[in-house]
Amino acid sequence: MTAPIRIALQKSGRLSEDSYQLFKACGIRFDYGTGKLKSVSSNFPAEFLFLRDDDIPGYVEDGVADLGIVGENVAVETGRNVSTVHRLGFSKCRLSIAIPRGDAYNGLSDLEGKNIATSYPNLLGTYLAGQGIKAEIHEISGSVEIAPSIGLAEAVCDIVSSGSTLLSNGLKEVETIFRSEAIMIAYPGLVAEKQTLLDQLLFRINAVQAAKNNKYIVLNAPNDAIPAIAALLPGMKAPTVTPLATEGWSSVHSVINENAFWENIEAIRAAGAEGILVVPIEKMIN
Ligand code: ATP
Ligand code: MG
């Protein structure tokens, strides 16, 4: 029997729910949220470890876990030797420098010689060095955004998504230094059978991600409008066209990228389409 592939996930935090939902969408069942540190899938050779996100790159580097899901910010900050095998598109955020709202800002040189508080000293240090700025980096592990108001630092470098935390702490964002999303990382020395399991998993993840970005579209149109409509439907292949019971009309079925849909829908209607249905796709295999 194949040894299960071991996957480290964040126990509870901003990555957890989307990570669990991803495996669920891939048809891989396991228990989580029970307070246990480990769970074995009932229908795929996988074992899940629930950890703090900061610890995941180290476990994967050491091969204690074969795979892990972490924010790219954490993967880069920890500097561990792991392979990035897939970008997952959730937990998107940015790492930014912020200063008190009332302070003037004319550019990075304003940060020269300043104290900057952050939980990301490596990412910040690399960025500042690349820009030729010398500043004092104060590493603190949490509540970075209060550092200026208690006199610990003149600026902060922290994770931002909507910016509301910065705003409520009287700060303004002045530089974005890194953009992050959840990524899947792997132990670089996976044995062949684990690599096979990873490939099976990535096949499923790709099918789930492709489905999410595409919609199934069904519409009715007069036959003479079909060439114009087909040109606006960049589907998997050519659209399927079947005759309707009404003489001279057909039903057109296709798959359309969500973004292309909003760009093209007006034109599709103007070309003569009626009764347009847009349906979510559960899985999509190319
Ligand atoms: P842990 O207890 O596991 O150490 P944590 O408090 O360090 O958790 P979270 O706040 O749960 O971490 O964030 C985990 C990851 O989610 C971050 O490293 C980042 O990649 C991403 N993230 C953080 N804040 C946001 C946000 N506001 N929106 C979207 N993604 C975010
Ligand atoms: Mg953490």
Coordinates of C-alpha atoms and ligand atoms in Angstrom, one line a residue:
M1 CA 0.0 0.0 0.0
T2 CA 1.2 3.5 -0.8
A3 CA 2.2 5.6 2.2
P4 CA -0.2 8.6 2.5
I5 CA 1.0 12.0 1.5
R6 CA 1.3 14.3 4.5
I7 CA -0.2 17.7 4.1
A8 CA 0.3 20.5 6.6
L9 CA -2.5 23.1 6.9
Q10 CA -3.0 26.1 9.1
K11 CA -5.0 24.9 12.2
S12 CA -7.1 28.0 12.5
G13 CA -6.6 31.4 10.8
R14 CA -7.1 33.2 7.5
L15 CA -5.8 30.3 5.4
S16 CA -7.8 27.5 7.1
E17 CA -11.3 27.6 5.7
D18 CA -10.3 28.1 2.0
S19 CA -7.7 25.3 2.4
Y20 CA -10.3 22.9 3.8
Q21 CA -12.8 23.9 1.1
L22 CA -10.2 23.3 -1.6
F23 CA -9.7 19.7 -0.5
K24 CA -13.4 19.2 -0.2
A25 CA -13.9 20.5 -3.8
C26 CA -11.3 18.0 -4.8
G27 CA -13.4 15.2 -3.3
I28 CA -10.9 14.5 -0.5
R29 CA -12.7 14.0 2.8
F30 CA -11.1 14.4 6.2
D31 CA -12.2 15.7 9.6
Y32 CA -11.0 19.1 10.8
G33 CA -11.9 21.5 13.5
T34 CA -12.2 18.8 16.1
G35 CA -9.1 20.1 18.0
K36 CA -7.1 17.1 16.8
L37 CA -3.6 17.8 15.4
K38 CA -3.9 15.1 12.7
S39 CA -6.5 13.6 10.5
V40 CA -6.5 10.8 7.9
S41 CA -8.6 11.1 4.7
S42 CA -11.2 8.4 4.4
N43 CA -11.0 8.3 0.6
F44 CA -7.6 9.5 -0.6
P45 CA -4.1 8.4 0.6
A46 CA -3.5 11.7 2.5
E47 CA -2.9 12.6 6.1
F48 CA -3.4 16.1 7.3
L49 CA -1.5 18.0 10.0
F50 CA -2.9 21.1 11.6
L51 CA -0.3 23.6 12.6
R52 CA 0.5 27.3 13.1
D53 CA 1.2 28.8 9.7
D54 CA 4.7 30.0 10.6
D55 CA 5.8 26.4 11.4
I56 CA 4.6 24.9 8.1
P57 CA 7.6 25.8 5.8
G58 CA 10.0 24.3 8.4
Y59 CA 8.1 21.0 8.6
V60 CA 8.0 20.8 4.8
E61 CA 11.7 21.6 4.4
D62 CA 12.5 18.8 6.9
G63 CA 10.2 16.4 5.1
V64 CA 8.1 15.9 8.2
A65 CA 5.2 17.1 5.9
D66 CA 5.3 16.4 2.2
L67 CA 3.1 19.4 1.3
G68 CA 1.9 22.5 3.0
I69 CA -0.4 25.5 2.3
V70 CA 1.0 28.8 3.5
G71 CA 0.9 32.5 2.5
E72 CA 3.7 33.3 0.1
N73 CA 4.7 36.0 2.5
V74 CA 5.4 33.4 5.2
A75 CA 7.2 31.0 2.7
V76 CA 9.5 33.8 1.5
E77 CA 10.1 35.3 5.0
T78 CA 11.1 32.0 6.5
G79 CA 13.5 31.4 3.7
R80 CA 13.2 27.7 3.9
N81 CA 14.3 25.4 1.1
V82 CA 10.9 24.2 -0.2
S83 CA 9.4 24.0 -3.7
T84 CA 6.4 26.1 -4.7
V85 CA 4.2 23.7 -6.6
H86 CA 1.0 25.7 -7.1
R87 CA -0.6 29.1 -6.6
L88 CA -4.0 28.8 -5.0
G89 CA -5.5 32.3 -5.5
F90 CA -7.0 32.8 -2.1
S91 CA -5.8 34.7 1.0
K92 CA -4.6 37.5 -1.2
C93 CA -3.0 40.4 0.6
R94 CA 0.0 42.7 0.4
L95 CA 2.8 43.6 2.6
S96 CA 3.0 47.4 2.9
I97 CA 4.9 50.2 4.7
A98 CA 2.6 52.6 6.5
I99 CA 3.2 55.8 8.5
P100 CA 1.1 58.0 10.7
R101 CA -1.7 59.6 8.7
G102 CA -0.6 63.2 9.5
D103 CA 3.1 62.7 8.5
A104 CA 4.3 64.0 5.1
Y105 CA 5.6 61.4 2.6
N106 CA 7.6 62.3 -0.5
G107 CA 9.1 59.0 -1.2
L108 CA 11.2 56.1 0.1
S109 CA 14.1 58.4 1.1
D110 CA 11.8 59.7 3.9
L111 CA 12.3 56.4 5.6
E112 CA 16.1 56.8 5.7
G113 CA 17.3 56.3 9.3
K114 CA 13.7 55.7 10.6
N115 CA 12.6 52.9 12.9
I116 CA 10.2 50.5 11.1
A117 CA 8.3 47.8 13.1
T118 CA 7.5 44.6 11.4
S119 CA 6.9 40.8 11.7
Y120 CA 8.7 40.4 8.3
P121 CA 12.3 41.6 8.9
N122 CA 13.7 39.5 6.0
L123 CA 11.2 40.7 3.4
L124 CA 11.5 44.3 4.5
G125 CA 15.3 44.1 4.8
T126 CA 15.6 42.7 1.3
Y127 CA 13.3 45.4 -0.1
L128 CA 15.0 48.3 1.6
A129 CA 18.5 47.0 0.6
G130 CA 17.3 46.8 -3.0
Q131 CA 16.1 50.4 -2.9
G132 CA 19.3 51.6 -1.2
I133 CA 17.5 52.7 2.0
K134 CA 19.1 52.3 5.4
A135 CA 16.5 52.0 8.2
E136 CA 16.3 50.3 11.6
I137 CA 14.1 47.2 11.5
H138 CA 12.4 46.3 14.8
E139 CA 11.0 42.8 14.7
I140 CA 7.8 42.3 16.7
S141 CA 5.6 39.3 16.4
G142 CA 2.1 40.9 16.6
S143 CA 0.1 44.1 16.9
V144 CA 2.6 45.8 14.6
E145 CA 0.1 48.6 13.8
I146 CA 0.1 50.1 17.3
A147 CA 4.0 50.6 17.2
P148 CA 3.9 54.2 16.1
S149 CA 1.3 55.3 18.6
I150 CA 3.3 53.9 21.5
G151 CA 6.5 55.5 20.3
L152 CA 8.2 52.2 19.3
A153 CA 8.6 53.1 15.6
E154 CA 8.0 55.8 13.1
A155 CA 6.7 53.4 10.5
V156 CA 5.4 49.9 10.2
C157 CA 5.5 47.2 7.6
D158 CA 2.5 44.8 7.8
I159 CA 0.0 42.7 6.0
V160 CA -2.9 44.7 4.4
S161 CA -6.0 43.5 2.6
S162 CA -8.7 46.2 2.8
G163 CA -6.6 48.8 4.7
S164 CA -9.2 49.1 7.5
T165 CA -6.8 48.1 10.3
L166 CA -4.4 50.7 9.2
L167 CA -7.1 53.3 9.0
S168 CA -8.4 52.5 12.5
N169 CA -4.9 52.9 13.9
G170 CA -4.4 56.3 12.3
L171 CA -1.9 55.0 9.6
K172 CA -1.7 55.5 5.8
E173 CA -0.1 53.0 3.4
V174 CA 2.8 54.5 1.5
E175 CA 4.6 51.6 -0.2
T176 CA 3.6 48.1 -1.2
I177 CA 6.6 45.8 -0.9
F178 CA 5.2 42.4 -1.6
R179 CA 2.0 40.8 -3.0
S180 CA 1.0 37.5 -1.6
E181 CA -1.6 34.7 -2.0
A182 CA -1.8 31.2 -0.6
I183 CA 0.6 28.7 -2.2
M184 CA 1.2 25.0 -2.0
I185 CA 4.7 24.1 -1.1
A186 CA 6.4 20.7 -1.3
Y187 CA 9.4 18.9 0.1
P188 CA 12.0 19.2 -2.7
G189 CA 13.0 15.5 -2.4
L190 CA 9.6 13.8 -2.7
V191 CA 9.9 10.0 -3.5
A192 CA 8.3 8.8 -6.7
E193 CA 5.1 7.5 -5.1
K194 CA 4.5 10.7 -3.2
Q195 CA 5.2 12.7 -6.4
T196 CA 2.5 10.6 -8.1
L197 CA 0.1 11.5 -5.3
L198 CA 1.0 15.1 -5.7
D199 CA 0.4 14.9 -9.4
Q200 CA -3.1 13.4 -8.8
L201 CA -3.8 16.2 -6.3
L202 CA -2.7 18.9 -8.7
F203 CA -4.8 17.4 -11.5
R204 CA -7.9 17.7 -9.2
I205 CA -6.9 21.3 -8.0
N206 CA -6.5 22.4 -11.7
A207 CA -10.0 21.0 -12.5
V208 CA -11.5 22.8 -9.5
Q209 CA -9.8 26.1 -10.3
A210 CA -10.7 25.9 -14.0
A211 CA -14.3 25.3 -13.1
K212 CA -14.4 28.3 -10.8
N213 CA -13.1 30.6 -13.6
N214 CA -15.5 29.4 -16.2
K215 CA -19.3 29.3 -16.7
Y216 CA -21.5 27.1 -18.8
I217 CA -23.6 29.3 -21.1
V218 CA -26.8 28.3 -22.9
L219 CA -28.7 30.7 -25.2
N220 CA -31.2 30.8 -28.0
A221 CA -30.6 32.6 -31.3
P222 CA -31.9 32.8 -34.8
N223 CA -29.8 30.6 -37.1
D224 CA -28.4 33.6 -39.1
A225 CA -27.0 35.1 -35.9
I226 CA -25.1 32.0 -34.9
P227 CA -21.8 32.8 -36.6
A228 CA -21.6 36.2 -35.0
I229 CA -22.5 34.8 -31.6
A230 CA -20.1 31.8 -31.9
A231 CA -17.2 34.3 -32.6
L232 CA -18.0 36.0 -29.2
L233 CA -17.9 32.7 -27.4
P234 CA -14.3 31.5 -27.0
G235 CA -15.3 28.2 -25.5
M236 CA -13.3 24.9 -25.0
K237 CA -13.9 24.2 -28.7
A238 CA -16.6 25.4 -31.0
P239 CA -20.0 25.9 -29.3
T240 CA -22.6 23.1 -29.6
V241 CA -25.5 24.2 -31.7
T242 CA -28.8 22.2 -31.6
P243 CA -32.0 23.1 -33.4
L244 CA -35.0 24.4 -31.4
A245 CA -38.6 23.2 -32.1
T246 CA -39.2 26.7 -33.4
E247 CA -38.2 26.9 -37.1
G248 CA -35.1 28.9 -37.9
W249 CA -33.9 29.0 -34.2
S250 CA -31.1 27.1 -32.4
S251 CA -29.9 26.6 -28.9
V252 CA -26.1 27.4 -28.4
H253 CA -24.1 25.8 -25.6
S254 CA -20.6 26.8 -24.7
V255 CA -18.1 27.4 -21.9
I256 CA -17.0 30.9 -21.3
N257 CA -14.4 32.5 -19.0
E258 CA -16.1 34.6 -16.4
N259 CA -14.2 37.7 -17.3
A260 CA -14.8 37.2 -21.1
F261 CA -18.5 36.8 -20.2
W262 CA -18.9 40.2 -18.7
E263 CA -16.9 41.7 -21.5
N264 CA -18.9 40.0 -24.3
I265 CA -22.4 39.7 -22.9
E266 CA -23.7 43.0 -24.4
A267 CA -22.4 42.1 -27.8
I268 CA -23.9 38.6 -27.6
R269 CA -27.3 40.1 -26.8
A270 CA -26.9 42.7 -29.6
A271 CA -26.1 39.9 -32.0
G272 CA -29.6 38.4 -31.4
A273 CA -29.2 36.0 -28.4
E274 CA -32.2 35.5 -26.1
G275 CA -32.9 33.5 -23.0
I276 CA -29.3 33.5 -21.9
L277 CA -28.6 31.1 -19.0
V278 CA -25.3 31.1 -17.2
V279 CA -24.6 28.0 -15.0
P280 CA -21.7 27.3 -12.6
I281 CA -19.5 24.4 -13.5
E282 CA -18.4 22.0 -10.8
K283 CA -15.3 20.4 -12.4
M284 CA -13.5 21.1 -15.7
I285 CA -11.0 18.8 -17.2
N286 CA -9.0 20.0 -20.2
Ligands
ATP1 P1 -1.2 31.4 13.2 O1 -1.9 31.3 14.4 O2 -1.4 30.1 12.4 O3 0.3 31.7 13.3 P2 -1.4 34.0 12.0 O4 -2.1 34.9 12.9 O5 0.1 34.1 11.9 O6 -1.8 32.5 12.3 P3 -3.3 34.7 9.9 O7 -3.7 36.1 10.3 O8 -4.3 33.6 10.1 O9 -1.9 34.3 10.5 O10 -2.9 34.8 8.4 C1 -2.4 33.7 7.7 C2 -2.0 34.2 6.3 O11 -3.1 34.7 5.6 C3 -1.0 35.4 6.2 O12 0.4 34.9 6.3 C4 -1.3 36.0 4.9 O13 -0.7 35.3 3.9 C5 -2.8 35.8 4.8 N1 -3.5 37.0 5.3 C6 -3.3 37.7 6.4 N2 -4.1 38.7 6.6 C7 -4.9 38.6 5.5 C8 -6.1 39.4 5.2 N3 -6.5 40.4 5.9 N4 -6.7 39.0 4.0 C9 -6.3 38.0 3.3 N5 -5.2 37.2 3.6 C10 -4.6 37.5 4.7
MG2 MG 1.4 32.8 12.2

